[in-house]
Amino acid sequence: MAAKKLRRAQLSQEMCERLSRYQITTCQDFLCLSLLELMKVTGQSYYEVQKLLCKVSRACAPKMQTAYEMKLRKCVNPSSAFLSTTLHSLDRVLHGGVPCGSLTEITSPPGCGKTQFCIMVSVLATLPVSMGGLDGAVIYIDTESAFSAERLIEIAANRFPAYFDSDEKLFCMTRSIHLYRELTCCSVLKRIMSLEEEIISKKVKLIIIDSVASVVRKEFDTKLQGNLAERSNFLTRGASVLKYLAEEFSIPVILTNQITTSLSSGPSIQADLVSPADDLSLSEGSSVSGKRDSGCVTAALGNTWSHSINTRLILQYQDLPTRQLLVAKSPVAPFSAFFYTIEKSGLVLQERRPEPV
């Protein structure tokens, strides 16, 4: 909540412009200053500054709500609670689809379809509410230069041929996808911090970052002293702002992650590097002595990040061309497994006898 822009804290336009000249743009920036500093930058009296402090504090303080009010809001407007994936069995397990107001992570080895999933849900978010969409724009932050406009159009045309029956409709859909290529942690964080006003002005209904792990793993070598703490700080700050945006505007935030493998016979690994057991684990590899080592395949970025996300979907290889989708972490769904293939229309679930989990 402290990341809320002062323009949305019911301060006058003139006051907001004055404060912005001192790079004071968020509630946090304002509340971190002393009374004397605030008197200097606002030009107000001690009494007036105290009134401003109360107003800004109330604007960014979390408001109490009962469980009944939360349930009632979702019942009155169910389309604002979830974004349907159009993968009906998955939507059923998730009680409607990708949840709004929280962070959903997609993690997998390379080539399993993380970006395909993100492109597919980008199309879905632009659809009218009557078709299960959110009738809004999408902010897509691409850190791997993996986004393809051609693939976006192909998925839209093949998944909804009756709706996207003209070039004009396809063109209109592409104009609703706002793509940013950010290749460093600093630029990603700066972009996240600036999203609030864009969400309002562009009527954004979905935020995607593909991928968080790409920039973090390139910039932070956790073997170097101090890097682990810096990485955790970056992830915590980013997740905090994204959670605020998701909750404040009741929109889904989808983030992609990579996987990492740790062997029990290898050197000891700091606890923050290994995600909890709700991820995927298996036995793999053989040691030099011929004994089998126990390996843990898990989502990257560690426990700090794992506790920040609310829902985790894992994509993994099965037998080509079939892959498997696991609901590994969810506040509403049990651990579940589905099989899928990647087609011209995006991800398509395959009807197979579910494996025991």
CSV table of C-alpha atoms in Angstrom, one decimal:
chain,number,residue,atom,x,y,z
A,1,MET,CA,0.0,0.0,0.0
A,2,ALA,CA,2.9,2.4,0.7
A,3,ALA,CA,3.7,2.2,-3.1
A,4,LYS,CA,0.4,4.0,-3.8
A,5,LYS,CA,0.9,7.2,-5.8
A,6,LEU,CA,0.2,10.4,-4.0
A,7,ARG,CA,-2.2,11.4,-6.8
A,8,ARG,CA,-4.5,8.7,-5.6
A,9,ALA,CA,-4.2,9.8,-1.9
A,10,GLN,CA,-6.7,12.6,-2.4
A,11,LEU,CA,-4.0,15.4,-2.3
A,12,SER,CA,-4.6,18.4,-4.5
A,13,GLN,CA,-3.1,18.4,-8.0
A,14,GLU,CA,-1.0,21.5,-7.1
A,15,MET,CA,0.4,19.7,-4.0
A,16,CYS,CA,1.3,16.6,-6.0
A,17,GLU,CA,3.1,18.6,-8.6
A,18,ARG,CA,5.0,20.5,-5.9
A,19,LEU,CA,6.1,17.3,-4.2
A,20,SER,CA,7.0,15.6,-7.5
A,21,ARG,CA,9.7,18.3,-8.0
A,22,TYR,CA,11.4,16.8,-5.0
A,23,GLN,CA,11.0,13.3,-6.4
A,24,ILE,CA,8.2,12.6,-3.8
A,25,THR,CA,5.6,10.6,-5.7
A,26,THR,CA,4.5,7.8,-3.5
A,27,CYS,CA,2.9,7.5,0.0
A,28,GLN,CA,6.1,5.9,1.2
A,29,ASP,CA,8.3,8.8,-0.1
A,30,PHE,CA,6.0,11.2,1.8
A,31,LEU,CA,5.8,9.3,5.1
A,32,CYS,CA,9.5,8.7,5.3
A,33,LEU,CA,10.1,12.5,5.7
A,34,SER,CA,10.2,14.3,9.0
A,35,LEU,CA,7.7,17.0,9.9
A,36,LEU,CA,10.4,19.6,9.4
A,37,GLU,CA,11.2,18.3,5.9
A,38,LEU,CA,7.6,18.1,5.0
A,39,MET,CA,7.0,21.7,6.1
A,40,LYS,CA,9.9,22.8,3.9
A,41,VAL,CA,8.9,20.9,0.7
A,42,THR,CA,5.1,21.6,1.0
A,43,GLY,CA,5.4,25.2,2.3
A,44,GLN,CA,2.6,24.4,4.8
A,45,SER,CA,2.4,25.1,8.5
A,46,TYR,CA,3.0,22.5,11.2
A,47,TYR,CA,-0.7,22.0,11.7
A,48,GLU,CA,-1.4,21.6,7.9
A,49,VAL,CA,1.4,19.1,7.5
A,50,GLN,CA,0.0,17.0,10.3
A,51,LYS,CA,-3.4,17.0,8.5
A,52,LEU,CA,-1.6,15.9,5.3
A,53,LEU,CA,0.2,13.1,7.2
A,54,CYS,CA,-3.1,11.8,8.5
A,55,LYS,CA,-4.7,11.9,5.0
A,56,VAL,CA,-1.8,10.1,3.3
A,57,SER,CA,-1.6,7.5,6.2
A,58,ARG,CA,-5.3,6.7,5.8
A,59,ALA,CA,-5.0,6.4,2.0
A,60,CYS,CA,-2.2,3.8,2.2
A,61,ALA,CA,-3.3,1.9,5.3
A,62,PRO,CA,-4.8,-1.6,4.5
A,63,LYS,CA,-8.5,-1.5,5.0
A,64,MET,CA,-10.2,-4.1,7.2
A,65,GLN,CA,-12.7,-6.4,5.5
A,66,THR,CA,-14.6,-9.4,6.7
A,67,ALA,CA,-14.5,-12.9,5.1
A,68,TYR,CA,-18.2,-12.4,4.3
A,69,GLU,CA,-17.4,-9.2,2.4
A,70,MET,CA,-14.7,-10.9,0.4
A,71,LYS,CA,-17.0,-13.8,-0.5
A,72,LEU,CA,-19.9,-11.5,-1.4
A,73,ARG,CA,-17.7,-9.4,-3.7
A,74,LYS,CA,-16.7,-12.5,-5.6
A,75,CYS,CA,-20.2,-13.8,-5.8
A,76,VAL,CA,-21.6,-10.5,-7.1
A,77,ASN,CA,-19.0,-10.2,-9.8
A,78,PRO,CA,-17.4,-13.6,-10.4
A,79,SER,CA,-15.6,-12.4,-13.6
A,80,SER,CA,-13.5,-10.2,-11.4
A,81,ALA,CA,-12.3,-13.1,-9.3
A,82,PHE,CA,-10.6,-15.2,-12.0
A,83,LEU,CA,-9.2,-15.2,-15.5
A,84,SER,CA,-10.3,-18.3,-17.3
A,85,THR,CA,-7.5,-20.2,-19.0
A,86,THR,CA,-10.0,-22.0,-21.3
A,87,LEU,CA,-8.3,-25.2,-20.1
A,88,HIS,CA,-11.6,-26.4,-18.6
A,89,SER,CA,-10.3,-29.1,-16.3
A,90,LEU,CA,-7.6,-26.8,-14.9
A,91,ASP,CA,-10.1,-24.0,-14.5
A,92,ARG,CA,-12.4,-26.4,-12.6
A,93,VAL,CA,-9.6,-27.3,-10.1
A,94,LEU,CA,-8.6,-23.6,-9.6
A,95,HIS,CA,-12.3,-22.7,-9.0
A,96,GLY,CA,-12.4,-20.5,-12.1
A,97,GLY,CA,-8.9,-20.0,-13.5
A,98,VAL,CA,-6.0,-17.8,-12.7
A,99,PRO,CA,-7.0,-15.8,-9.6
A,100,CYS,CA,-7.2,-12.1,-9.6
A,101,GLY,CA,-5.7,-10.1,-6.8
A,102,SER,CA,-2.7,-12.4,-6.3
A,103,LEU,CA,0.6,-13.6,-7.9
A,104,THR,CA,0.6,-16.8,-10.1
A,105,GLU,CA,3.9,-18.4,-11.1
A,106,ILE,CA,4.6,-20.6,-14.1
A,107,THR,CA,7.8,-22.6,-13.8
A,108,SER,CA,9.3,-25.2,-16.0
A,109,PRO,CA,12.4,-26.4,-17.8
A,110,PRO,CA,13.2,-24.6,-21.1
A,111,GLY,CA,10.8,-25.4,-24.0
A,112,CYS,CA,7.8,-26.6,-22.0
A,113,GLY,CA,5.6,-23.7,-22.9
A,114,LYS,CA,5.9,-20.9,-20.3
A,115,THR,CA,5.9,-18.2,-22.9
A,116,GLN,CA,3.2,-19.9,-24.9
A,117,PHE,CA,1.0,-19.9,-21.8
A,118,CYS,CA,1.7,-16.2,-21.2
A,119,ILE,CA,0.9,-15.3,-24.8
A,120,MET,CA,-2.3,-17.4,-24.7
A,121,VAL,CA,-3.6,-15.7,-21.5
A,122,SER,CA,-2.7,-12.3,-23.0
A,123,VAL,CA,-5.2,-13.0,-25.7
A,124,LEU,CA,-7.8,-14.2,-23.1
A,125,ALA,CA,-7.5,-11.1,-21.0
A,126,THR,CA,-8.5,-8.9,-24.0
A,127,LEU,CA,-11.7,-10.9,-24.7
A,128,PRO,CA,-15.1,-9.5,-23.6
A,129,VAL,CA,-16.4,-10.7,-20.2
A,130,SER,CA,-19.1,-12.7,-21.9
A,131,MET,CA,-16.4,-14.9,-23.4
A,132,GLY,CA,-14.6,-15.4,-20.0
A,133,GLY,CA,-12.1,-12.5,-20.6
A,134,LEU,CA,-11.4,-9.4,-18.7
A,135,ASP,CA,-12.1,-6.9,-21.5
A,136,GLY,CA,-8.9,-5.0,-20.8
A,137,ALA,CA,-5.3,-4.3,-21.7
A,138,VAL,CA,-2.2,-6.3,-20.9
A,139,ILE,CA,1.2,-5.2,-19.7
A,140,TYR,CA,3.8,-7.7,-20.8
A,141,ILE,CA,7.3,-7.3,-19.4
A,142,ASP,CA,9.6,-9.5,-21.5
A,143,THR,CA,13.1,-10.0,-20.1
A,144,GLU,CA,14.2,-12.8,-22.5
A,145,SER,CA,13.1,-11.2,-25.9
A,146,ALA,CA,10.9,-14.3,-26.3
A,147,PHE,CA,7.6,-12.6,-27.0
A,148,SER,CA,6.3,-13.0,-30.6
A,149,ALA,CA,3.6,-10.9,-32.1
A,150,GLU,CA,3.2,-13.4,-34.9
A,151,ARG,CA,2.5,-16.2,-32.3
A,152,LEU,CA,0.1,-13.9,-30.5
A,153,ILE,CA,-2.0,-13.5,-33.7
A,154,GLU,CA,-1.7,-17.2,-34.5
A,155,ILE,CA,-3.0,-18.3,-31.1
A,156,ALA,CA,-5.9,-15.7,-31.3
A,157,ALA,CA,-7.0,-16.7,-34.8
A,158,ASN,CA,-6.9,-20.5,-34.1
A,159,ARG,CA,-8.3,-20.5,-30.6
A,160,PHE,CA,-11.2,-18.1,-31.3
A,161,PRO,CA,-11.8,-18.2,-35.1
A,162,ALA,CA,-15.4,-17.2,-34.8
A,163,TYR,CA,-14.5,-14.1,-32.7
A,164,PHE,CA,-11.3,-13.0,-34.5
A,165,ASP,CA,-12.9,-13.3,-37.9
A,166,SER,CA,-11.3,-10.3,-39.4
A,167,ASP,CA,-7.9,-8.6,-39.5
A,168,GLU,CA,-9.5,-5.5,-37.9
A,169,LYS,CA,-10.4,-7.5,-34.7
A,170,LEU,CA,-6.9,-9.1,-34.6
A,171,PHE,CA,-5.3,-5.6,-35.0
A,172,CYS,CA,-7.5,-4.2,-32.2
A,173,MET,CA,-6.5,-7.1,-29.9
A,174,THR,CA,-2.7,-6.5,-30.6
A,175,ARG,CA,-3.1,-2.8,-29.7
A,176,SER,CA,-4.2,-3.9,-26.2
A,177,ILE,CA,-1.0,-5.8,-25.5
A,178,HIS,CA,1.7,-3.3,-24.2
A,179,LEU,CA,5.1,-4.9,-24.4
A,180,TYR,CA,8.2,-3.7,-22.5
A,181,ARG,CA,11.6,-5.3,-23.0
A,182,GLU,CA,13.5,-4.9,-19.7
A,183,LEU,CA,16.9,-6.7,-19.6
A,184,THR,CA,18.2,-5.8,-16.1
A,185,CYS,CA,17.0,-6.1,-12.5
A,186,CYS,CA,17.1,-2.3,-12.2
A,187,SER,CA,15.0,-1.6,-15.3
A,188,VAL,CA,12.5,-4.3,-14.3
A,189,LEU,CA,12.0,-2.9,-10.8
A,190,LYS,CA,11.8,0.7,-12.2
A,191,ARG,CA,9.1,-0.5,-14.6
A,192,ILE,CA,7.2,-2.3,-11.8
A,193,MET,CA,7.3,0.9,-9.7
A,194,SER,CA,5.7,2.9,-12.5
A,195,LEU,CA,2.9,0.6,-13.4
A,196,GLU,CA,0.2,2.1,-11.1
A,197,GLU,CA,-0.7,5.0,-13.4
A,198,GLU,CA,-0.5,2.9,-16.5
A,199,ILE,CA,-3.0,0.4,-15.1
A,200,ILE,CA,-5.4,3.3,-14.6
A,201,SER,CA,-4.8,5.1,-17.9
A,202,LYS,CA,-4.7,2.0,-20.1
A,203,LYS,CA,-7.4,0.0,-18.3
A,204,VAL,CA,-4.9,-2.8,-17.7
A,205,LYS,CA,-6.5,-6.1,-16.5
A,206,LEU,CA,-3.4,-8.4,-16.6
A,207,ILE,CA,0.3,-8.0,-15.8
A,208,ILE,CA,2.9,-10.6,-17.0
A,209,ILE,CA,6.6,-10.8,-16.4
A,210,ASP,CA,8.4,-13.3,-18.5
A,211,SER,CA,10.7,-14.1,-16.7
A,212,VAL,CA,11.8,-13.0,-13.3
A,213,ALA,CA,14.5,-15.6,-13.0
A,214,SER,CA,16.2,-14.6,-16.2
A,215,VAL,CA,17.4,-11.2,-15.0
A,216,VAL,CA,18.0,-12.3,-11.4
A,217,ARG,CA,20.1,-15.3,-12.1
A,218,LYS,CA,22.2,-13.3,-14.6
A,219,GLU,CA,23.0,-10.5,-12.2
A,220,PHE,CA,23.3,-12.2,-8.8
A,221,ASP,CA,26.0,-14.8,-8.2
A,222,THR,CA,24.8,-16.1,-4.8
A,223,LYS,CA,28.3,-17.6,-4.2
A,224,LEU,CA,29.6,-14.1,-3.8
A,225,GLN,CA,29.3,-12.5,-0.3
A,226,GLY,CA,26.4,-10.2,0.0
A,227,ASN,CA,24.8,-11.1,-3.3
A,228,LEU,CA,22.2,-13.4,-1.7
A,229,ALA,CA,21.0,-10.6,0.6
A,230,GLU,CA,20.8,-8.2,-2.4
A,231,ARG,CA,18.9,-10.7,-4.5
A,232,SER,CA,16.4,-11.3,-1.7
A,233,ASN,CA,15.9,-7.6,-1.2
A,234,PHE,CA,15.2,-7.1,-4.9
A,235,LEU,CA,12.7,-10.0,-5.0
A,236,THR,CA,11.0,-8.9,-1.9
A,237,ARG,CA,10.6,-5.3,-3.1
A,238,GLY,CA,9.3,-6.4,-6.5
A,239,ALA,CA,6.9,-9.0,-5.1
A,240,SER,CA,5.6,-6.4,-2.6
A,241,VAL,CA,4.7,-3.9,-5.3
A,242,LEU,CA,3.2,-6.5,-7.5
A,243,LYS,CA,1.0,-7.8,-4.7
A,244,TYR,CA,-0.2,-4.3,-4.0
A,245,LEU,CA,-1.1,-3.8,-7.7
A,246,ALA,CA,-2.8,-7.1,-7.9
A,247,GLU,CA,-4.9,-6.5,-4.8
A,248,GLU,CA,-5.6,-2.8,-5.3
A,249,PHE,CA,-6.9,-3.2,-8.9
A,250,SER,CA,-8.1,-6.8,-8.5
A,251,ILE,CA,-6.1,-8.1,-11.5
A,252,PRO,CA,-4.1,-11.3,-12.0
A,253,VAL,CA,-0.3,-11.1,-12.1
A,254,ILE,CA,1.5,-13.9,-13.9
A,255,LEU,CA,5.3,-14.4,-13.5
A,256,THR,CA,7.5,-17.1,-15.1
A,257,ASN,CA,10.4,-18.8,-13.3
A,258,GLN,CA,13.1,-21.3,-14.2
A,259,ILE,CA,14.1,-24.5,-12.4
A,260,THR,CA,17.3,-25.4,-10.6
A,261,THR,CA,18.7,-28.8,-9.6
A,262,SER,CA,20.6,-29.5,-6.4
A,263,LEU,CA,22.3,-32.8,-5.6
A,264,SER,CA,22.4,-34.0,-2.0
A,265,SER,CA,26.0,-35.4,-2.5
A,266,GLY,CA,27.2,-32.0,-3.7
A,267,PRO,CA,28.4,-29.1,-1.5
A,268,SER,CA,26.0,-27.7,1.1
A,269,ILE,CA,23.6,-25.1,-0.3
A,270,GLN,CA,22.3,-22.2,1.6
A,271,ALA,CA,18.6,-22.7,2.6
A,272,ASP,CA,17.4,-19.7,0.7
A,273,LEU,CA,18.4,-21.3,-2.6
A,274,VAL,CA,16.0,-24.2,-2.4
A,275,SER,CA,12.3,-23.9,-2.7
A,276,PRO,CA,10.0,-26.0,-0.4
A,277,ALA,CA,8.7,-29.4,-1.1
A,278,ASP,CA,5.6,-28.2,-2.9
A,279,ASP,CA,7.8,-28.0,-6.0
A,280,LEU,CA,8.9,-30.9,-8.1
A,281,SER,CA,11.5,-33.3,-6.8
A,282,LEU,CA,13.0,-36.5,-8.3
A,283,SER,CA,16.1,-38.7,-8.3
A,284,GLU,CA,18.6,-38.3,-11.0
A,285,GLY,CA,22.1,-38.8,-12.1
A,286,SER,CA,24.9,-41.1,-10.9
A,287,SER,CA,27.9,-40.3,-8.9
A,288,VAL,CA,31.4,-41.1,-10.0
A,289,SER,CA,31.5,-44.0,-7.7
A,290,GLY,CA,28.4,-45.5,-9.4
A,291,LYS,CA,26.1,-44.7,-6.6
A,292,ARG,CA,22.9,-42.9,-7.4
A,293,ASP,CA,22.6,-39.4,-6.1
A,294,SER,CA,19.4,-37.9,-4.9
A,295,GLY,CA,18.6,-34.8,-6.8
A,296,CYS,CA,16.0,-32.2,-6.2
A,297,VAL,CA,14.5,-30.3,-9.1
A,298,THR,CA,12.8,-27.2,-7.8
A,299,ALA,CA,11.8,-23.7,-8.9
A,300,ALA,CA,14.6,-21.2,-8.9
A,301,LEU,CA,14.9,-18.0,-6.7
A,302,GLY,CA,14.6,-19.7,-3.4
A,303,ASN,CA,12.3,-19.7,-0.3
A,304,THR,CA,12.0,-15.9,-0.2
A,305,TRP,CA,10.4,-15.9,-3.6
A,306,SER,CA,8.4,-19.1,-3.1
A,307,HIS,CA,6.6,-17.6,-0.1
A,308,SER,CA,5.8,-14.4,-2.1
A,309,ILE,CA,3.8,-16.2,-4.8
A,310,ASN,CA,0.3,-17.5,-4.1
A,311,THR,CA,-0.2,-20.0,-6.9
A,312,ARG,CA,2.4,-22.1,-8.6
A,313,LEU,CA,1.9,-24.1,-11.8
A,314,ILE,CA,4.7,-26.4,-13.0
A,315,LEU,CA,5.1,-27.4,-16.7
A,316,GLN,CA,7.3,-30.4,-17.4
A,317,TYR,CA,8.1,-32.9,-20.2
A,318,GLN,CA,6.2,-36.2,-20.3
A,319,ASP,CA,6.5,-38.1,-23.5
A,320,LEU,CA,6.8,-36.0,-26.7
A,321,PRO,CA,4.8,-34.3,-27.8
A,322,THR,CA,2.8,-34.5,-24.6
A,323,ARG,CA,3.8,-32.5,-21.6
A,324,GLN,CA,2.4,-32.3,-18.0
A,325,LEU,CA,1.0,-29.4,-16.0
A,326,LEU,CA,1.0,-29.6,-12.2
A,327,VAL,CA,-0.9,-27.5,-9.8
A,328,ALA,CA,1.9,-27.5,-7.2
A,329,LYS,CA,0.8,-24.7,-4.9
A,330,SER,CA,-2.7,-23.1,-4.5
A,331,PRO,CA,-4.8,-21.7,-1.7
A,332,VAL,CA,-7.9,-23.3,-3.2
A,333,ALA,CA,-6.8,-26.3,-5.2
A,334,PRO,CA,-5.3,-29.7,-4.3
A,335,PHE,CA,-2.1,-31.0,-6.0
A,336,SER,CA,-3.3,-31.9,-9.5
A,337,ALA,CA,-1.8,-33.1,-12.8
A,338,PHE,CA,-2.9,-32.6,-16.4
A,339,PHE,CA,-1.5,-33.6,-19.7
A,340,TYR,CA,-1.3,-31.1,-22.6
A,341,THR,CA,0.2,-30.4,-26.0
A,342,ILE,CA,1.2,-27.2,-27.7
A,343,GLU,CA,-0.8,-26.5,-30.8
A,344,LYS,CA,-1.4,-23.6,-33.2
A,345,SER,CA,-4.1,-22.5,-30.7
A,346,GLY,CA,-1.8,-22.6,-27.7
A,347,LEU,CA,-1.9,-25.1,-24.9
A,348,VAL,CA,-4.5,-27.9,-25.3
A,349,LEU,CA,-5.3,-30.4,-22.5
A,350,GLN,CA,-5.3,-34.1,-23.5
A,351,GLU,CA,-7.9,-36.4,-22.1
A,352,ARG,CA,-5.9,-39.1,-20.3
A,353,ARG,CA,-6.6,-41.1,-17.2
A,354,PRO,CA,-5.3,-38.9,-14.4
A,355,GLU,CA,-2.2,-40.2,-12.5
A,356,PRO,CA,-2.5,-40.8,-8.8
A,357,VAL,CA,-1.0,-37.9,-6.8
